[in-house]
Amino acid sequence: MADSSQYLTVGALTGYLKAKFDRDPYLAKVYLTGEISNLGNRKGRHLYFSLKDPDGKSVIRATMFSYASRLKFEPKEGMKVLAIGRVQVYEPSGSYSIILDQMTPDGIGDLFLALNQLKEKLSQEGLFAQEKKALPLLPKKIAVITSPTGAVVEDVAKTVERRLPDAQVILLPAVVQGEGAVPSLLKQLNRIDNLDFDTVIIGRGGGSIEDLWAFNDEALVRKVAALKTPVIASVGHETDNTLVDLVADRRAATPTAAAELATPVTRQNILDRLFELKTRLVVAGRQTVAQRQQVLDQIINRPIMQQPDRLYAAYQQEVDQLASRLGRGFSRQLEQKQYRFQQAQNSLVKEQQQLLRPYQEALALASTKLDLVSPLKILSAGYTIVKGPRNQVIKQKADLQVGDQVHLTFADGEVPAQITGE
């Protein structure tokens, strides 16, 4: 009879094989290439499928946990991939499989290498660490650089219309994949700073790494970083990351999210803020009026305001006293001036009399002398002055002829006369 101790249970054999697999360093990290098969429905967080050789002769089960955060592409049935993982034995079923850590589509390894090299170069230059520009709170013009046939611009326009209707969304159409994508995108980016835009959104829908490759172009990345206008990048899905996303001022997972970032303040926010400010202004105004009214009441109730004449009574009395003093002082000064003036006048009269006395005496003497030789004095003695026809004084008879009209001047007047004979 055979010795049963030499026989292993299935579990023991499976456990032994699992231990061998776990300890084998060549199976801890396996680089595998193959085609995806048995992909099935991807509703859960983990991805279960098979990898097979192109001829279909060899197949291995594959598992990737939390695949959505690991994959940058959408796996499809029959797609050829490059996978990195560890081989393990699943004891309950005695099967082996590969647990994947990384997986990329086959044929783009060079692209990833070039992307990583460029990313490292730009990172060392500090391009990704430069200060991000602030987005305007109330943009008036928003540029959208994307394909005119995609849903990006429509989603952005609808979101902006809902959030901030006064903002204008302007499409700058561009090719977003393929050989002509980079020149087309650069052409539109070169226009941005000269067109007075407040914000620019650049992006496209999701796709494979080849579809999004234009947004990893060095010239395009540098242009986005150099723009003075704030840039929001919305390239691909949330799990897609390009170099443009790293240099943009903001990164949005979807066009709708990009539009929301571009309009941080909505019309409703403005209305709510205005209402809040209005309410605060009204309350503050009422409080100010109440405070001023209280102060005014206190002032009105002061004794001096109840009897305002008390405020100036003392001053009025002082004014009366000063006016009286001023009047008395002025009267005294006037009396003094008048007394001095009278004295000066009397002195002037005396001096005038003294000065005029010699002249008055001389004048009296001259008048007396003149009176002695005055014609009137002679006429009063009985003499007469005869004036001829030409009003000349007749001194001798020869100056007259019979018939001349003459005037005889007496002491008390004149009379006409006529010469009638010799």
Coordinates of C-alpha atoms in Angstrom, one line a residue:
M1 CA 0.0 0.0 0.0
A2 CA 1.4 3.4 -1.0
D3 CA 2.5 5.9 1.7
S4 CA -0.1 8.7 1.8
S5 CA 2.3 11.1 3.4
Q6 CA 4.0 11.5 0.0
Y7 CA 0.8 12.9 -1.5
L8 CA 0.0 16.6 -1.5
T9 CA -3.3 18.2 -1.3
V10 CA -4.4 20.5 -4.0
G11 CA -4.2 23.4 -1.6
A12 CA -0.7 22.5 -0.5
L13 CA 0.5 22.3 -4.1
T14 CA -1.2 25.6 -5.0
G15 CA 0.3 27.2 -1.9
Y16 CA 3.7 25.9 -2.8
L17 CA 3.4 27.2 -6.4
K18 CA 2.1 30.6 -5.1
A19 CA 5.1 30.9 -2.8
K20 CA 7.4 30.1 -5.7
F21 CA 5.7 32.7 -7.8
D22 CA 5.9 35.3 -5.0
R23 CA 9.6 34.7 -4.3
D24 CA 10.7 34.6 -7.9
P25 CA 12.2 38.0 -8.7
Y26 CA 11.6 37.5 -12.5
L27 CA 7.9 37.3 -11.8
A28 CA 7.7 40.3 -9.4
K29 CA 8.0 42.8 -12.3
V30 CA 7.1 41.4 -15.7
Y31 CA 7.1 43.4 -18.9
L32 CA 4.4 41.9 -21.2
T33 CA 3.0 42.7 -24.6
G34 CA -0.2 41.3 -26.0
E35 CA -3.7 42.0 -27.2
I36 CA -6.7 42.8 -24.9
S37 CA -9.5 40.2 -25.0
N38 CA -12.5 39.3 -22.9
L39 CA -12.7 42.9 -21.8
G40 CA -16.3 42.7 -20.8
N41 CA -18.4 45.3 -19.0
R42 CA -16.4 48.0 -17.1
K43 CA -18.8 49.1 -14.4
G44 CA -16.7 48.6 -11.3
R45 CA -13.5 50.3 -10.1
H46 CA -11.3 47.4 -11.2
L47 CA -10.6 46.1 -14.7
Y48 CA -10.6 42.4 -15.5
F49 CA -9.6 41.1 -18.9
S50 CA -7.2 38.8 -20.7
L51 CA -3.9 39.3 -22.6
K52 CA -3.2 37.1 -25.5
D53 CA -0.6 36.7 -28.2
P54 CA -1.7 37.8 -31.7
D55 CA -1.9 34.1 -32.8
G56 CA -4.3 33.4 -29.9
K57 CA -2.3 30.4 -28.7
S58 CA -1.3 31.8 -25.3
V59 CA -3.6 33.7 -22.9
I60 CA -3.1 35.1 -19.4
R61 CA -5.7 36.6 -17.2
A62 CA -5.0 40.2 -16.2
T63 CA -6.3 42.5 -13.5
M64 CA -5.8 46.3 -12.9
F65 CA -7.1 47.7 -9.7
S66 CA -8.5 51.3 -9.7
Y67 CA -7.8 51.5 -13.3
A68 CA -9.5 54.8 -13.9
S69 CA -6.8 56.7 -12.1
R70 CA -4.0 54.7 -13.7
L71 CA -4.9 54.7 -17.4
K72 CA -4.6 57.7 -19.7
F73 CA -6.5 56.0 -22.5
E74 CA -9.6 54.0 -23.0
P75 CA -8.8 50.2 -23.4
K76 CA -10.6 48.5 -26.2
E77 CA -11.1 44.9 -27.3
G78 CA -8.2 43.7 -29.6
M79 CA -6.0 46.7 -28.7
K80 CA -2.3 45.9 -28.5
V81 CA -0.7 47.1 -25.3
L82 CA 2.5 47.2 -23.3
A83 CA 1.9 46.1 -19.7
I84 CA 4.0 46.0 -16.5
G85 CA 2.9 43.9 -13.5
R86 CA 3.6 41.0 -11.3
V87 CA 2.5 37.4 -11.7
Q88 CA 0.6 35.7 -8.9
V89 CA -1.3 32.5 -8.3
Y90 CA -4.9 32.7 -7.2
E91 CA -5.2 29.9 -4.7
P92 CA -9.0 29.3 -4.7
S93 CA -9.0 28.5 -8.3
G94 CA -5.4 27.4 -8.7
S95 CA -5.0 29.8 -11.7
Y96 CA -2.4 32.4 -12.3
S97 CA -2.8 35.9 -13.6
I98 CA -0.9 39.1 -13.9
I99 CA -1.7 42.1 -11.7
L100 CA -1.0 45.2 -13.8
D101 CA 0.5 48.5 -12.4
Q102 CA 0.9 50.2 -15.8
M103 CA -0.5 49.8 -19.3
T104 CA 0.0 51.9 -22.4
P105 CA -1.0 51.3 -26.0
D106 CA 1.7 49.6 -28.0
G107 CA 3.6 51.8 -30.5
I108 CA 3.5 55.0 -28.4
G109 CA 6.4 54.3 -26.1
D110 CA 8.6 56.8 -28.0
L111 CA 5.9 59.4 -27.5
F112 CA 5.9 58.9 -23.7
L113 CA 9.7 59.0 -23.7
A114 CA 9.7 62.3 -25.6
L115 CA 6.9 63.7 -23.4
N116 CA 8.8 62.9 -20.2
Q117 CA 12.0 64.4 -21.6
L118 CA 10.3 67.6 -22.6
K119 CA 8.4 67.8 -19.3
E120 CA 11.7 67.4 -17.4
K121 CA 13.3 70.1 -19.6
L122 CA 10.5 72.6 -19.1
S123 CA 10.3 71.8 -15.4
Q124 CA 14.0 72.6 -14.9
E125 CA 13.4 75.9 -16.6
G126 CA 10.7 76.7 -14.1
L127 CA 8.0 77.0 -16.7
F128 CA 5.5 74.9 -14.6
A129 CA 6.4 76.8 -11.4
Q130 CA 5.8 80.3 -12.7
E131 CA 3.2 82.4 -10.9
K132 CA -0.3 81.8 -12.2
K133 CA -2.3 84.8 -13.4
A134 CA -5.5 85.7 -11.6
L135 CA -8.8 85.2 -13.4
P136 CA -10.9 88.4 -13.8
L137 CA -14.1 88.3 -11.6
L138 CA -16.3 89.9 -14.3
P139 CA -15.0 89.1 -17.7
K140 CA -16.5 90.9 -20.7
K141 CA -14.9 88.9 -23.5
I142 CA -14.0 85.2 -23.3
A143 CA -12.1 83.5 -26.2
V144 CA -12.6 79.8 -26.8
I145 CA -9.9 78.2 -28.9
T146 CA -11.2 74.8 -30.1
S147 CA -12.7 72.9 -33.0
P148 CA -15.8 74.6 -34.4
T149 CA -17.5 71.2 -34.8
G150 CA -17.0 70.0 -31.3
A151 CA -19.2 70.4 -28.2
V152 CA -16.7 72.4 -26.3
V153 CA -17.7 75.9 -27.4
E154 CA -21.4 75.0 -27.1
D155 CA -21.0 73.8 -23.5
V156 CA -18.9 76.9 -22.7
A157 CA -21.4 79.3 -24.3
K158 CA -24.4 77.7 -22.5
T159 CA -22.7 77.8 -19.1
V160 CA -21.6 81.4 -19.5
E161 CA -25.0 82.5 -20.7
R162 CA -26.5 80.9 -17.6
R163 CA -24.0 82.3 -15.2
L164 CA -23.1 85.7 -16.6
P165 CA -25.2 86.7 -19.7
D166 CA -23.4 90.0 -20.2
A167 CA -20.1 88.2 -21.0
Q168 CA -19.4 87.6 -24.7
V169 CA -18.1 84.2 -25.8
I170 CA -16.1 84.3 -29.0
L171 CA -15.0 81.2 -30.9
L172 CA -11.5 81.2 -32.4
P173 CA -11.7 78.0 -34.5
A174 CA -8.7 75.8 -34.7
V175 CA -7.6 72.3 -35.7
V176 CA -7.1 70.3 -32.4
Q177 CA -5.5 67.1 -33.6
G178 CA -3.3 65.9 -36.4
E179 CA -0.4 67.5 -38.3
G180 CA -2.1 70.9 -38.7
A181 CA -3.2 71.3 -35.1
V182 CA -0.1 73.0 -33.7
P183 CA 0.1 75.8 -36.4
S184 CA -3.6 76.3 -36.2
L185 CA -3.6 76.6 -32.4
L186 CA -0.5 78.9 -32.4
K187 CA -2.2 81.2 -35.0
Q188 CA -5.1 81.8 -32.7
L189 CA -3.0 82.1 -29.6
N190 CA -0.9 84.8 -31.3
R191 CA -4.1 86.9 -31.7
I192 CA -5.2 86.7 -28.0
D193 CA -3.3 89.5 -26.4
N194 CA -4.1 91.9 -29.2
L195 CA -7.9 91.4 -29.1
D196 CA -8.5 92.6 -25.6
F197 CA -9.8 89.3 -24.2
D198 CA -10.3 89.0 -20.5
T199 CA -9.9 85.2 -20.4
V200 CA -9.1 82.4 -23.0
I201 CA -10.2 78.8 -22.8
I202 CA -8.3 76.3 -24.9
G203 CA -9.1 72.7 -25.2
R204 CA -10.9 69.8 -26.9
G205 CA -12.8 66.6 -26.0
G206 CA -11.2 63.4 -24.9
G207 CA -9.2 61.0 -27.0
S208 CA -6.1 58.9 -27.2
I209 CA -2.7 60.2 -26.5
E210 CA -2.1 60.6 -30.2
D211 CA -5.2 62.7 -30.4
L212 CA -4.1 65.0 -27.6
W213 CA -0.4 65.1 -28.7
A214 CA -0.6 68.6 -30.1
F215 CA -1.2 70.0 -26.6
N216 CA 2.3 68.6 -25.6
D217 CA 4.1 70.6 -28.4
E218 CA 6.9 72.7 -26.9
A219 CA 6.2 75.8 -29.0
L220 CA 2.5 75.6 -28.0
V221 CA 3.3 75.1 -24.4
R222 CA 5.7 78.1 -24.3
K223 CA 3.2 80.3 -26.1
V224 CA 0.5 79.5 -23.5
A225 CA 2.9 80.2 -20.7
A226 CA 3.9 83.6 -22.3
L227 CA 0.4 84.9 -22.7
K228 CA -0.6 88.0 -20.7
T229 CA -4.2 86.9 -20.9
P230 CA -5.2 84.3 -18.2
V231 CA -5.6 80.8 -19.8
I232 CA -7.9 78.0 -18.8
A233 CA -7.0 74.6 -20.2
S234 CA -9.7 72.0 -20.8
V235 CA -7.9 69.2 -22.8
G236 CA -9.5 65.8 -22.8
H237 CA -11.1 64.1 -19.8
E238 CA -10.2 64.5 -16.1
T239 CA -7.6 61.7 -16.3
D240 CA -5.9 63.2 -19.4
N241 CA -2.9 65.4 -18.6
T242 CA -1.0 67.4 -21.2
L243 CA 1.8 70.0 -20.8
V244 CA -0.6 72.8 -21.7
D245 CA -2.6 71.8 -18.6
L246 CA 0.6 72.3 -16.5
V247 CA 1.4 75.8 -17.8
A248 CA -2.2 77.1 -18.0
D249 CA -3.4 79.4 -15.2
R250 CA -6.2 77.0 -14.4
R251 CA -7.0 73.4 -15.4
A252 CA -10.6 72.3 -15.9
A253 CA -11.8 68.7 -16.3
T254 CA -14.7 69.6 -18.6
P255 CA -15.7 72.6 -20.8
T256 CA -18.5 73.3 -18.4
A257 CA -16.0 73.5 -15.5
A258 CA -13.8 75.8 -17.6
A259 CA -16.7 78.1 -18.2
E260 CA -17.5 78.1 -14.5
L261 CA -13.8 79.0 -13.7
A262 CA -14.0 81.8 -16.3
T263 CA -17.1 83.3 -14.6
P264 CA -16.3 83.1 -10.9
V265 CA -18.9 85.7 -10.2
T266 CA -22.4 85.0 -11.6
R267 CA -25.2 87.4 -12.2
Q268 CA -27.0 85.9 -9.3
N269 CA -24.0 86.5 -7.1
I270 CA -24.0 90.2 -8.2
L271 CA -27.7 90.6 -7.5
D272 CA -27.3 88.9 -4.1
R273 CA -24.4 91.1 -3.3
L274 CA -26.2 94.3 -4.4
F275 CA -29.2 93.3 -2.3
E276 CA -26.9 92.6 0.6
L277 CA -25.2 96.0 0.2
K278 CA -28.5 97.7 -0.2
T279 CA -29.8 96.2 3.0
R280 CA -26.6 97.1 4.8
L281 CA -26.8 100.6 3.4
V282 CA -30.4 101.0 4.6
V283 CA -29.7 99.7 8.0
A284 CA -26.5 101.8 8.3
G285 CA -28.5 104.8 7.1
R286 CA -31.2 104.3 9.7
Q287 CA -28.6 103.8 12.4
T288 CA -26.8 107.0 11.4
V289 CA -30.0 109.0 11.3
A290 CA -31.0 107.6 14.7
Q291 CA -27.6 108.4 16.2
R292 CA -27.7 111.9 14.7
Q293 CA -31.2 112.5 15.9
Q294 CA -30.1 111.4 19.4
V295 CA -27.2 113.9 19.3
L296 CA -29.5 116.6 18.0
D297 CA -32.1 116.0 20.8
Q298 CA -29.3 116.2 23.3
I299 CA -28.2 119.5 21.9
I300 CA -31.7 120.9 21.7
N301 CA -32.4 120.0 25.3
R302 CA -29.4 121.8 26.6
P303 CA -30.3 124.8 28.8
I304 CA -28.5 127.2 26.5
M305 CA -30.7 126.0 23.6
Q306 CA -33.8 126.4 25.6
Q307 CA -32.9 130.0 26.6
P308 CA -30.6 131.2 23.7
D309 CA -30.6 134.8 25.0
R310 CA -28.3 133.5 27.8
L311 CA -25.8 132.7 25.2
Y312 CA -25.2 136.3 24.2
A313 CA -26.5 138.3 27.2
A314 CA -23.1 138.7 28.7
Y315 CA -21.6 139.7 25.4
Q316 CA -24.4 142.2 24.8
Q317 CA -23.7 143.8 28.1
E318 CA -20.0 143.9 27.4
V319 CA -20.8 145.5 24.0
D320 CA -22.9 148.2 25.6
Q321 CA -20.2 149.0 28.1
L322 CA -17.6 149.1 25.3
A323 CA -19.9 151.3 23.2
S324 CA -20.4 153.7 26.1
R325 CA -16.7 153.9 26.8
L326 CA -16.0 154.5 23.2
G327 CA -18.6 157.3 23.1
R328 CA -17.2 159.0 26.2
G329 CA -13.7 158.6 24.9
F330 CA -14.6 160.0 21.5
S331 CA -16.4 163.0 23.1
R332 CA -13.4 163.8 25.2
Q333 CA -11.1 163.6 22.3
L334 CA -13.5 165.8 20.3
E335 CA -13.7 168.4 23.0
Q336 CA -9.9 168.5 23.3
K337 CA -9.6 168.9 19.5
Q338 CA -12.2 171.7 19.5
Y339 CA -10.4 173.5 22.4
R340 CA -7.1 173.2 20.7
F341 CA -8.7 174.3 17.4
Q342 CA -10.3 177.4 19.1
Q343 CA -7.0 178.3 20.7
A344 CA -5.2 177.9 17.4
Q345 CA -7.8 180.0 15.7
N346 CA -7.6 182.8 18.3
S347 CA -3.8 182.7 18.0
L348 CA -4.1 182.9 14.3
V349 CA -6.4 185.9 14.4
K350 CA -4.1 187.8 16.8
E351 CA -1.1 187.0 14.6
Q352 CA -3.1 188.1 11.5
Q353 CA -4.1 191.4 13.1
Q354 CA -0.5 192.0 14.2
L355 CA 0.7 191.2 10.7
L356 CA -2.0 193.4 9.0
R357 CA -1.8 196.4 11.3
P358 CA 1.2 198.2 9.6
Y359 CA -0.5 197.6 6.2
Q360 CA -3.8 198.8 7.5
E361 CA -2.2 202.0 8.8
A362 CA -0.3 202.5 5.6
L363 CA -3.5 201.9 3.6
A364 CA -5.4 204.4 5.8
L365 CA -2.8 207.0 5.2
A366 CA -2.7 206.4 1.5
S367 CA -6.5 206.5 1.4
T368 CA -6.4 209.9 3.1
K369 CA -3.9 211.2 0.7
L370 CA -5.8 209.8 -2.2
D371 CA -9.0 211.3 -0.9
L372 CA -7.3 214.7 -0.8
V373 CA -6.5 214.5 -4.6
S374 CA -9.7 212.7 -5.5
P375 CA -11.7 214.3 -8.4
L376 CA -14.8 213.8 -6.3
K377 CA -13.3 215.9 -3.5
I378 CA -12.7 218.7 -6.0
L379 CA -16.1 218.4 -7.5
S380 CA -17.7 218.7 -4.1
A381 CA -16.0 222.1 -3.9
G382 CA -18.0 223.3 -6.8
Y383 CA -15.9 222.3 -9.8
T384 CA -17.3 220.6 -12.9
I385 CA -15.8 218.1 -15.4
V386 CA -16.7 218.7 -19.0
K387 CA -16.6 215.8 -21.5
G388 CA -16.8 216.4 -25.2
P389 CA -18.8 214.5 -27.9
R390 CA -16.2 211.7 -28.0
N391 CA -16.3 211.4 -24.2
Q392 CA -12.9 213.2 -23.9
V393 CA -12.2 215.6 -21.0
I394 CA -12.3 219.2 -22.2
K395 CA -9.4 221.1 -20.8
Q396 CA -9.7 224.3 -22.9
K397 CA -12.3 226.3 -24.7
A398 CA -10.6 225.6 -28.1
D399 CA -11.6 222.0 -27.8
L400 CA -15.3 222.9 -28.2
Q401 CA -17.4 224.3 -31.0
V402 CA -20.8 225.7 -31.1
G403 CA -23.4 223.0 -31.2
D404 CA -21.3 220.2 -29.6
Q405 CA -23.0 218.0 -27.2
V406 CA -21.2 217.7 -23.9
H407 CA -21.6 216.0 -20.5
L408 CA -21.2 218.0 -17.3
T409 CA -20.0 215.9 -14.3
F410 CA -20.9 217.3 -10.8
A411 CA -20.3 215.8 -7.4
D412 CA -23.7 214.3 -7.4
G413 CA -24.0 213.1 -11.1
E414 CA -23.9 214.0 -14.8
V415 CA -26.1 216.2 -17.0
P416 CA -26.0 216.7 -20.8
A417 CA -25.5 220.1 -22.3
Q418 CA -25.0 221.8 -25.7
I419 CA -22.6 224.6 -26.6
T420 CA -24.8 227.5 -28.0
G421 CA -22.2 230.2 -28.2
E422 CA -18.8 231.4 -27.4

